[in-house]
Short mmCIF file of C-alpha atoms in Angstrom, two decimals:
data_model
loop_
_atom_site.label_atom_id
_atom_site.label_comp_id
_atom_site.label_asym_id
_atom_site.label_seq_id
_atom_site.Cartn_x
_atom_site.Cartn_y
_atom_site.Cartn_z
CA MET A 1124 68.19 24.62 70.31
CA TYR A 1125 67.48 21.06 69.35
CA GLY A 1126 63.08 19.60 69.69
CA ASN A 1127 61.50 16.60 69.75
CA ASP A 1128 58.25 18.77 69.51
CA PHE A 1129 55.67 18.17 66.92
CA SER A 1130 52.04 19.60 68.90
CA ALA A 1131 51.45 22.84 69.36
CA GLU A 1132 51.73 22.00 73.79
CA ASP A 1133 54.89 20.95 72.70
CA ALA A 1134 56.63 24.31 71.44
CA PRO A 1135 60.00 25.46 72.97
CA GLY A 1136 60.56 25.78 76.71
CA GLY A 1137 57.33 22.80 77.25
CA GLY A 1138 57.28 19.26 76.38
CA LEU A 1139 59.89 16.56 76.99
CA LEU A 1140 62.57 18.69 76.21
CA GLY A 1141 61.29 21.04 78.46
CA GLU A 1142 61.90 18.42 81.03
CA VAL A 1143 65.49 18.51 80.30
CA GLU A 1144 66.31 21.94 80.46
CA ALA A 1145 63.94 21.98 83.67
CA ALA A 1146 66.59 19.13 85.03
CA GLU A 1147 69.50 21.02 83.35
CA VAL A 1148 68.45 24.03 85.99
CA ALA A 1149 67.61 22.31 88.88
CA LEU A 1150 71.05 20.32 88.81
CA ARG A 1151 72.64 23.44 89.05
CA GLU A 1152 70.35 25.13 91.69
CA ALA A 1153 70.81 22.37 93.91
CA ALA A 1154 74.29 22.29 92.76
CA GLU A 1155 74.36 25.78 94.18
CA ARG A 1156 72.25 25.36 97.60
CA GLY A 1157 74.40 24.74 100.41
CA ARG A 1158 74.05 21.93 102.81
CA ARG A 1159 70.69 22.83 105.57
CA VAL A 1160 72.18 24.14 108.61
CA GLY A 1161 72.62 21.01 111.10
CA ALA A 1162 72.21 18.50 108.32
CA PRO A 1163 74.79 16.02 109.19
CA GLY A 1164 78.62 16.21 107.94
CA PRO A 1165 80.85 12.73 105.95
CA ASP A 1166 82.49 12.59 109.71
CA GLN A 1167 79.78 12.24 111.28
CA ASP A 1168 77.36 9.77 109.64
CA LEU A 1169 78.27 8.61 106.91
CA ALA A 1170 74.86 6.67 105.90
CA ALA A 1171 72.80 10.16 107.98
CA TYR A 1172 74.80 12.09 105.18
CA PHE A 1173 74.38 10.17 102.49
CA ALA A 1174 70.45 10.30 102.90
CA GLU A 1175 70.30 13.67 103.94
CA VAL A 1176 71.96 14.43 99.84
CA ILE A 1177 69.31 12.94 98.81
CA GLU A 1178 66.59 13.80 100.82
CA ALA A 1179 67.59 17.28 99.42
CA ASP A 1180 67.31 16.35 96.16
CA GLN A 1181 71.63 17.09 95.63
CA LYS A 1182 74.30 14.57 93.58
CA ILE A 1183 75.87 11.93 95.29
CA GLU A 1184 79.31 12.66 93.63
CA PRO A 1185 81.95 10.10 92.65
CA ARG A 1186 83.96 10.45 95.93
CA ASP A 1187 81.08 11.00 98.38
CA TRP A 1188 80.31 7.69 100.35
CA MET A 1189 77.27 5.61 98.97
CA PRO A 1190 75.14 1.77 99.86
CA GLU A 1191 77.30 -1.11 98.71
CA ALA A 1192 73.89 -1.48 96.42
CA TYR A 1193 72.88 1.42 95.52
CA ARG A 1194 76.74 1.06 94.15
CA LYS A 1195 76.06 -2.10 92.02
CA THR A 1196 72.41 -0.86 91.63
CA LEU A 1197 73.90 1.68 89.65
CA ILE A 1198 76.84 0.03 87.38
CA ARG A 1199 74.26 -2.71 86.46
CA GLN A 1200 72.18 0.10 85.20
CA ILE A 1201 74.26 2.30 84.10
CA ALA A 1202 76.58 -0.21 81.92
CA GLN A 1203 73.24 -1.73 80.48
CA HIS A 1204 72.59 0.99 79.09
CA ALA A 1205 75.88 2.47 78.30
CA HIS A 1206 75.60 -1.91 76.74
CA SER A 1207 72.24 -0.58 74.61
CA GLU A 1208 73.46 2.06 72.93
CA ILE A 1209 76.62 0.27 71.14
CA ILE A 1210 74.66 -2.64 70.51
CA GLY A 1211 72.02 -0.56 69.16
CA MET A 1212 74.25 0.92 66.29
CA GLN A 1213 73.26 -2.61 64.59
CA PRO A 1214 69.43 -2.41 63.54
CA GLU A 1215 70.21 1.09 62.72
CA GLY A 1216 74.17 0.12 61.14
CA ASN A 1217 71.89 -2.29 59.19
CA TRP A 1218 70.65 -0.16 56.61
CA ILE A 1219 73.71 2.72 56.29
CA SER A 1220 74.55 1.26 52.67
CA ARG A 1221 70.61 0.69 51.71
CA ALA A 1222 69.50 3.93 52.40
CA PRO A 1223 67.61 5.45 49.56
CA SER A 1224 69.24 8.77 49.09
CA LEU A 1225 72.64 10.56 50.58
CA LYS A 1226 70.91 13.26 52.68
CA ARG A 1227 69.03 9.37 54.24
CA LYS A 1228 72.46 7.70 54.42
CA ALA A 1229 74.21 11.30 55.70
CA ILE A 1230 71.38 11.63 58.66
CA LEU A 1231 72.04 7.64 59.28
CA LEU A 1232 75.66 7.75 59.67
CA ALA A 1233 75.27 11.02 61.99
CA LYS A 1234 72.53 8.75 64.53
CA VAL A 1235 74.81 6.42 64.32
CA GLN A 1236 77.71 7.85 65.53
CA ASP A 1237 75.50 9.46 67.93
CA GLU A 1238 74.11 6.28 69.73
CA ALA A 1239 78.13 5.08 69.98
CA GLY A 1240 79.17 8.70 71.87
CA HIS A 1241 75.54 7.74 73.79
CA GLY A 1242 77.67 4.79 74.73
CA LEU A 1243 81.23 6.30 75.33
CA TYR A 1244 79.33 9.12 77.60
CA LEU A 1245 77.73 6.18 80.05
CA TYR A 1246 80.31 3.79 80.50
CA ALA A 1247 82.50 6.73 81.76
CA ALA A 1248 79.69 7.32 84.06
CA ALA A 1249 79.57 3.81 84.84
CA GLU A 1250 83.53 3.69 85.22
CA THR A 1251 83.60 7.08 87.76
CA LEU A 1252 81.79 4.04 90.73
CA GLY A 1253 85.14 1.72 90.06
CA ILE A 1254 84.54 -0.79 87.39
CA SER A 1255 86.78 -0.64 84.15
CA ARG A 1256 84.91 -0.52 81.06
CA ASP A 1257 87.49 -3.36 80.20
CA GLU A 1258 85.89 -5.25 82.72
CA LEU A 1259 82.44 -3.88 81.79
CA VAL A 1260 82.46 -5.27 77.80
CA GLU A 1261 83.88 -7.91 78.40
CA LEU A 1262 80.31 -8.18 80.96
CA LEU A 1263 78.95 -7.69 77.75
CA LEU A 1264 80.56 -9.86 75.85
CA ASN A 1265 80.12 -13.45 78.06
CA GLY A 1266 76.38 -12.16 78.65
CA ARG A 1267 76.34 -12.21 81.95
CA GLN A 1268 75.33 -8.03 81.60
CA LYS A 1269 71.93 -7.23 79.39
CA TYR A 1270 71.28 -4.52 76.86
CA SER A 1271 67.69 -3.14 75.65
CA SER A 1272 65.10 -6.23 74.43
CA ILE A 1273 64.19 -3.80 71.98
CA PHE A 1274 67.52 -4.27 69.68
CA ASN A 1275 67.19 -7.95 69.59
CA TYR A 1276 63.74 -7.37 66.69
CA PRO A 1277 65.18 -7.11 63.27
CA THR A 1278 64.89 -4.06 60.33
CA LEU A 1279 63.73 -5.92 57.87
CA THR A 1280 62.61 -2.78 55.26
CA TRP A 1281 63.94 1.08 54.97
CA ALA A 1282 60.61 1.77 57.85
CA ASP A 1283 62.42 0.27 60.39
CA VAL A 1284 64.96 3.14 60.98
CA GLY A 1285 62.00 5.44 61.19
CA ALA A 1286 59.88 3.22 63.39
CA ILE A 1287 63.17 2.66 65.75
CA GLY A 1288 63.96 6.82 65.91
CA TRP A 1289 59.62 7.43 66.22
CA LEU A 1290 58.80 4.89 68.81
CA VAL A 1291 62.26 3.28 70.06
CA ASP A 1292 63.99 6.92 70.40
CA GLY A 1293 60.77 8.06 71.06
CA ALA A 1294 60.67 5.66 74.31
CA ALA A 1295 63.69 5.67 75.29
CA ILE A 1296 63.41 9.09 75.83
CA VAL A 1297 59.94 9.70 78.03
CA ASN A 1298 62.22 6.78 79.97
CA GLN A 1299 65.96 8.67 79.82
CA VAL A 1300 63.88 13.04 80.36
CA PRO A 1301 63.63 11.38 84.32
CA LEU A 1302 67.04 10.48 84.56
CA CYS A 1303 68.13 13.56 84.46
CA ARG A 1304 67.04 14.65 87.79
CA CYS A 1305 68.86 11.04 89.15
CA SER A 1306 71.11 11.20 92.50
CA TYR A 1307 73.61 10.19 91.21
CA GLY A 1308 75.47 13.21 89.11
CA PRO A 1309 77.24 11.91 87.06
CA TYR A 1310 74.44 9.41 85.45
CA ALA A 1311 72.21 12.85 85.61
CA ARG A 1312 74.89 14.89 83.85
CA ALA A 1313 75.48 12.31 81.03
CA MET A 1314 71.31 11.52 80.44
CA ILE A 1315 71.01 15.49 80.34
CA ARG A 1316 73.57 15.25 77.52
CA VAL A 1317 72.16 12.55 75.61
CA CYS A 1318 68.60 13.60 76.10
CA LYS A 1319 69.14 16.68 73.70
CA GLU A 1320 70.57 14.45 70.93
CA GLU A 1321 68.51 12.00 71.65
CA SER A 1322 65.44 13.94 70.65
CA PHE A 1323 67.57 14.72 67.10
CA HIS A 1324 66.90 10.94 66.46
CA GLN A 1325 62.94 11.28 67.55
CA ARG A 1326 62.58 13.52 65.12
CA GLN A 1327 64.06 12.12 62.54
CA GLY A 1328 63.10 8.97 62.13
CA PHE A 1329 59.72 10.76 62.11
CA GLU A 1330 60.13 12.58 59.24
CA ILE A 1331 61.20 9.30 57.70
CA LEU A 1332 57.80 7.98 58.52
CA HIS A 1333 55.72 11.20 57.85
CA THR A 1334 57.76 11.10 54.28
CA LEU A 1335 56.62 7.52 53.98
CA THR A 1336 53.02 7.47 54.45
CA HIS A 1337 53.13 10.65 52.19
CA GLY A 1338 53.99 8.55 49.57
CA THR A 1339 52.78 5.84 47.14
CA GLY A 1340 50.81 3.27 48.86
CA ALA A 1341 53.51 0.52 49.08
CA GLN A 1342 55.53 3.54 50.44
CA LYS A 1343 52.33 3.98 53.18
CA ALA A 1344 52.12 -0.21 53.61
CA MET A 1345 55.59 -0.58 54.53
CA ALA A 1346 55.51 2.47 57.49
CA GLN A 1347 51.85 0.76 58.84
CA ASP A 1348 54.03 -2.86 58.45
CA ALA A 1349 57.50 -1.00 60.53
CA LEU A 1350 54.41 0.34 63.57
CA ASP A 1351 52.72 -3.49 63.84
CA ARG A 1352 55.76 -4.78 64.29
CA TRP A 1353 57.33 -2.74 66.63
CA TRP A 1354 54.71 -1.16 68.68
CA TYR A 1355 54.74 -3.87 70.98
CA PRO A 1356 58.36 -4.31 71.74
CA SER A 1357 58.75 -0.93 71.77
CA LEU A 1358 55.77 -0.66 74.95
CA ALA A 1359 57.69 -3.94 76.27
CA MET A 1360 61.21 -1.23 76.55
CA PHE A 1361 59.72 0.12 79.99
CA GLY A 1362 60.48 -3.12 81.22
CA PRO A 1363 57.38 -5.25 83.23
CA PRO A 1364 55.05 -4.29 84.77
CA ASP A 1365 54.92 -2.53 88.81
CA THR A 1366 53.48 -5.93 89.86
CA ASP A 1367 56.32 -7.94 88.70
CA SER A 1368 59.24 -5.07 88.90
CA THR A 1369 62.35 -6.16 91.42
CA HIS A 1370 64.13 -2.88 91.52
CA SER A 1371 62.18 -0.36 91.25
CA ALA A 1372 60.55 -0.19 94.80
CA GLN A 1373 64.71 0.77 96.25
CA SER A 1374 65.53 2.71 92.92
CA MET A 1375 62.72 4.78 93.80
CA ALA A 1376 63.18 5.50 97.09
CA TRP A 1377 67.30 6.17 95.94
CA LYS A 1378 66.27 8.51 93.16
CA ILE A 1379 67.87 6.74 91.10
CA LYS A 1380 64.25 6.08 88.97
CA ARG A 1381 61.20 8.84 89.33
CA PHE A 1382 58.90 7.17 87.88
CA SER A 1383 57.50 3.85 88.03
CA ASN A 1384 57.74 1.79 84.71
CA ASP A 1385 53.79 1.79 83.91
CA GLU A 1386 53.71 5.21 84.90
CA LEU A 1387 56.15 6.25 82.11
CA ARG A 1388 54.20 3.29 79.38
CA GLN A 1389 51.25 4.72 79.78
CA ARG A 1390 53.20 8.49 79.56
CA PHE A 1391 54.53 6.93 76.26
CA VAL A 1392 51.53 5.57 74.53
CA ASP A 1393 49.44 9.28 75.49
CA MET A 1394 52.00 11.13 73.33
CA CYS A 1395 52.25 8.59 70.05
CA VAL A 1396 48.35 8.15 69.61
CA GLN A 1397 47.95 12.40 68.20
CA GLN A 1398 51.13 11.51 66.49
CA ALA A 1399 50.19 8.56 64.27
CA GLU A 1400 47.25 10.24 64.13
CA ILE A 1401 49.47 12.98 62.00
CA LEU A 1402 51.09 10.18 60.33
CA GLY A 1403 48.26 9.06 59.46
CA LEU A 1404 48.96 5.71 60.75
CA THR A 1405 46.76 2.86 62.48
CA ILE A 1406 48.09 1.82 66.46
CA PRO A 1407 48.36 -1.77 65.87
CA ASP A 1408 45.96 -2.24 69.00
CA PRO A 1409 42.01 -2.75 68.63
CA GLY A 1410 41.43 -2.33 72.47
CA LEU A 1411 43.52 1.24 72.31
CA ARG A 1412 40.44 3.69 73.11
CA TRP A 1413 40.19 7.26 75.66
CA ASN A 1414 39.67 5.92 79.45
CA GLU A 1415 37.54 9.98 80.04
CA SER A 1416 37.89 9.18 83.25
CA ARG A 1417 41.50 8.86 84.05
CA GLN A 1418 42.07 11.26 81.44
CA SER A 1419 44.71 8.51 79.81
CA TYR A 1420 44.25 6.22 76.59
CA ASP A 1421 43.65 1.82 77.46
CA PHE A 1422 45.65 -0.04 76.31
CA THR A 1423 46.66 -3.90 75.42
CA GLN A 1424 49.69 -4.55 77.54
CA PRO A 1425 52.41 -6.10 75.34
CA ASP A 1426 53.93 -9.73 75.95
CA TYR A 1427 55.59 -9.99 79.17
CA ASP A 1428 55.85 -13.66 78.46
CA GLU A 1429 58.31 -12.34 75.32
CA LEU A 1430 59.94 -10.00 76.26
CA MET A 1431 61.24 -11.97 78.95
CA ARG A 1432 61.92 -14.57 76.27
CA VAL A 1433 64.10 -11.89 74.73
CA ILE A 1434 65.34 -10.68 77.95
CA LYS A 1435 66.89 -14.66 78.63
CA GLY A 1436 68.57 -14.32 74.95
CA ASP A 1437 65.74 -16.45 73.04
CA GLY A 1438 64.82 -13.42 70.41
CA PRO A 1439 65.14 -12.94 66.87
CA CYS A 1440 68.39 -11.63 66.97
CA ASN A 1441 70.17 -12.08 70.29
CA ARG A 1442 72.72 -14.31 68.58
CA GLN A 1443 73.65 -12.17 66.35
CA ARG A 1444 74.11 -9.33 68.13
CA ALA A 1445 75.75 -10.07 70.69
CA GLU A 1446 78.28 -12.52 67.84
CA HIS A 1447 78.23 -9.28 65.46
CA ARG A 1448 79.63 -7.13 68.97
CA ARG A 1449 82.51 -9.95 70.35
CA ARG A 1450 83.88 -10.30 66.51
CA ALA A 1451 84.32 -7.10 66.38
CA HIS A 1452 86.58 -7.50 69.60
CA ASP A 1453 88.32 -10.22 68.99
CA GLU A 1454 89.21 -9.26 64.82
CA GLY A 1455 90.42 -5.90 66.53
CA THR A 1456 92.17 -7.10 69.01
CA TRP A 1457 95.81 -6.62 66.95
CA VAL A 1458 94.39 -3.01 66.01
CA ARG A 1459 94.54 -2.35 69.93
CA GLU A 1460 97.69 -3.89 70.54
CA ALA A 1461 99.59 -1.58 67.42
CA ALA A 1462 97.79 1.62 68.75
CA VAL A 1463 99.84 0.32 72.11
CA ALA A 1464 102.76 -0.72 70.66
CA TYR A 1465 102.86 2.88 69.07
CA ALA A 1466 102.14 4.87 72.66
CA ALA A 1467 104.56 3.23 74.15
CA LYS A 1468 107.50 3.63 71.45
CA ARG A 1469 106.62 8.07 71.37
CA ALA A 1470 106.51 8.00 74.97
CA GLU A 1471 110.15 6.42 75.39
CA LYS A 1472 111.28 8.44 71.87
CA LYS A 1473 109.96 11.78 74.07
CA GLU A 1474 111.80 9.89 77.38
CA LYS A 1475 114.71 10.06 75.20
CA VAL A 1476 114.81 13.70 74.38
CA ALA A 1477 113.82 15.24 77.19
CA ALA A 1478 117.03 13.03 78.96
CA MET B 295 103.57 -6.45 75.34
CA SER B 296 101.55 -4.89 78.32
CA ARG B 297 96.92 -6.51 77.03
CA GLU B 298 96.21 -3.45 79.86
CA PHE B 299 94.45 -1.09 76.94
CA SER B 300 93.42 3.41 76.31
CA PRO B 301 94.00 4.94 79.37
CA LEU B 302 91.45 7.03 80.90
CA TRP B 303 91.68 10.95 79.62
CA GLU B 304 89.77 13.90 81.49
CA VAL B 305 88.33 15.87 79.01
CA PHE B 306 88.21 19.84 79.30
CA VAL B 307 86.50 22.30 76.51
CA ARG B 308 86.03 25.90 76.06
CA ALA B 309 82.88 26.82 74.71
CA ARG B 310 83.86 30.75 73.01
CA ARG B 311 86.95 32.78 73.27
CA GLY B 312 87.17 34.50 76.95
CA LEU B 313 84.77 31.95 78.92
CA SER B 314 87.00 29.34 80.48
CA HIS B 315 87.83 25.88 79.94
CA THR B 316 84.91 23.34 81.31
CA HIS B 317 84.85 19.79 82.16
CA VAL B 318 83.18 18.00 79.59
CA GLY B 319 83.63 13.99 80.51
CA SER B 320 86.83 11.05 80.02
CA LEU B 321 86.98 9.20 77.22
CA HIS B 322 89.54 6.40 76.86
CA ALA B 323 92.60 6.16 74.08
CA PRO B 324 96.29 4.93 74.06
CA ASP B 325 98.39 8.08 73.32
CA ALA B 326 97.17 12.57 73.82
CA GLU B 327 97.43 12.33 70.27
CA LEU B 328 93.55 10.12 70.39
CA ALA B 329 92.57 10.97 72.90
CA LEU B 330 92.74 15.06 71.75
CA ARG B 331 90.96 13.39 68.37
CA ASN B 332 88.16 11.74 70.23
CA ALA B 333 87.57 14.14 72.46
CA ARG B 334 86.53 16.18 68.71
CA ASP B 335 84.20 13.75 67.66
CA LEU B 336 82.79 12.81 70.97
CA TYR B 337 82.56 16.03 72.19
CA THR B 338 82.48 19.09 70.08
CA ARG B 339 80.26 16.97 67.50
CA ARG B 340 78.08 20.23 67.52
CA GLN B 341 80.73 23.25 67.43
CA GLU B 342 81.13 22.86 71.45
CA GLY B 343 84.13 24.72 71.59
CA VAL B 344 86.49 26.32 70.16
CA SER B 345 89.62 24.83 72.34
CA ILE B 346 89.98 20.94 73.80
CA TRP B 347 92.50 19.81 76.89
CA VAL B 348 92.99 15.96 76.94
CA VAL B 349 94.84 15.10 80.77
CA PRO B 350 95.27 11.29 82.30
CA ALA B 351 92.75 10.68 84.94
CA GLY B 352 95.97 10.21 87.07
CA ALA B 353 97.40 13.47 86.54
CA ILE B 354 94.59 14.87 88.78
CA THR B 355 94.64 15.03 92.42
CA ALA B 356 91.05 15.49 94.02
CA SER B 357 90.66 17.28 97.33
CA SER B 358 88.77 14.49 99.48
CA PRO B 359 84.83 14.23 100.50
CA ASP B 360 85.42 14.04 104.38
CA GLU B 361 87.60 16.80 104.69
CA LYS B 362 85.45 19.38 102.84
CA ASP B 363 84.62 21.36 105.62
CA ALA B 364 88.28 21.80 107.12
CA PHE B 365 89.29 22.24 104.30
CA PHE B 366 87.15 24.60 102.25
CA ASP B 367 85.95 26.36 105.32
CA PRO B 368 85.63 30.28 104.75
CA ALA B 369 87.56 30.97 107.89
CA ALA B 370 85.48 33.75 109.31
CA ASP B 371 88.02 35.87 111.10
CA LYS B 372 88.80 37.05 108.02
CA VAL B 373 86.04 39.15 106.54
CA TYR B 374 87.89 41.58 105.19
CA ARG B 375 89.21 39.15 102.65
CA HIS B 376 85.46 40.18 101.24
CA PRO B 377 84.51 43.32 99.63
CA THR B 378 81.79 44.39 101.77
CA PHE B 379 83.84 44.15 104.77
CA TYR B 380 85.26 48.21 103.58
CA GLU B 381 82.95 50.86 104.33
CA VAL B 382 82.42 53.06 101.63
CA PRO B 383 82.33 56.91 102.37
CA ASP B 384 79.09 58.56 101.15
CA GLY B 385 79.75 60.91 98.13
CA VAL B 386 82.42 58.25 96.67
CA ALA B 387 81.70 57.68 93.13
CA HIS B 388 82.88 54.48 91.36
CA LEU B 389 83.71 52.24 94.16
#
């Protein structure tokens, strides 16, 4: 079993990973539960059938009828999720050759390999909605689809690799655990796989920071500096505040999303405060304090103007990330063509033998 | 040469001897051998299985959800297909 639990109440079976397991159980139960007696069949009323499946917390599958807007919004969300995994390999890949020990290097390699795998699961899930991966890659390359704003920030020190694991992967898990219950079956199943592996990433990030903060003064300062730079961009990962979120209401009604951006951001802050204490690091927010009446932390919101600038392409690394991805694609063309030619030649040979 | 690269493959993994192959996902690869290698890296990195099948997605024919009810009608008039249909006299053991 994988775990992302750092505190006593997050023991196995509880915490975020417990929620992933619960979602997996619910998925199986929903599959076994028959349809409600008297529910409209797909042959009678498609829209009513769709609404009833969602209402009953069952899953919409690729060959089911779905509203065009549901299909579109899922393609957009899953594709951008997939793109984020692929672009997300760059900031961490930046430190593979410079990891401070062989152990750290091997772990980082495994992690970046996982991100590639997550991208592939997600592209496959998006493809069940009737779009090809080649088309999606094209949309990423020409900038018509986005990826997570967070990967437009640079990794300046080794501690950044720890901060990405702890904060960025941590925020991703808080965001993705509810998606394990998403109404679209292929996406929900992909998220269950991703979340289990992602918790390994969050743990390894936390461990990097923990080692640094218990090392020399310089190491601790490096860890604090990484937290200072990654804290607000991580909070911004949850998207604009609820009042400005364009897709939220419809996505919640369709049970694609289960919680609002602000609810998830709050959950993330509440989790991080205790973990930062164990690290001995200070969260760079003078407005952060416990609110007894809400039983949550009050905190300063990230700069949403900055978030919009970064999403629109004007963050610190947007050009570099896109340019790197395009170059890999272009310079890899001849390799892809060679693979296709080789496959064709072998298929031809096989045919001759068979004839 | 065709620019159409890498058809889609469906991947089935058997977790342990004695269990059946289960569909775990799909991937793109130019041929079966690369599909197998990619499936190994992608779906069995953490000892998830001992056997992999890859099948070109185009080779699979699926039933349609529209005909779900008619197609899978449990044939209520054929209750004799269920073992519970049969009466066992009292006192018979191991049946």
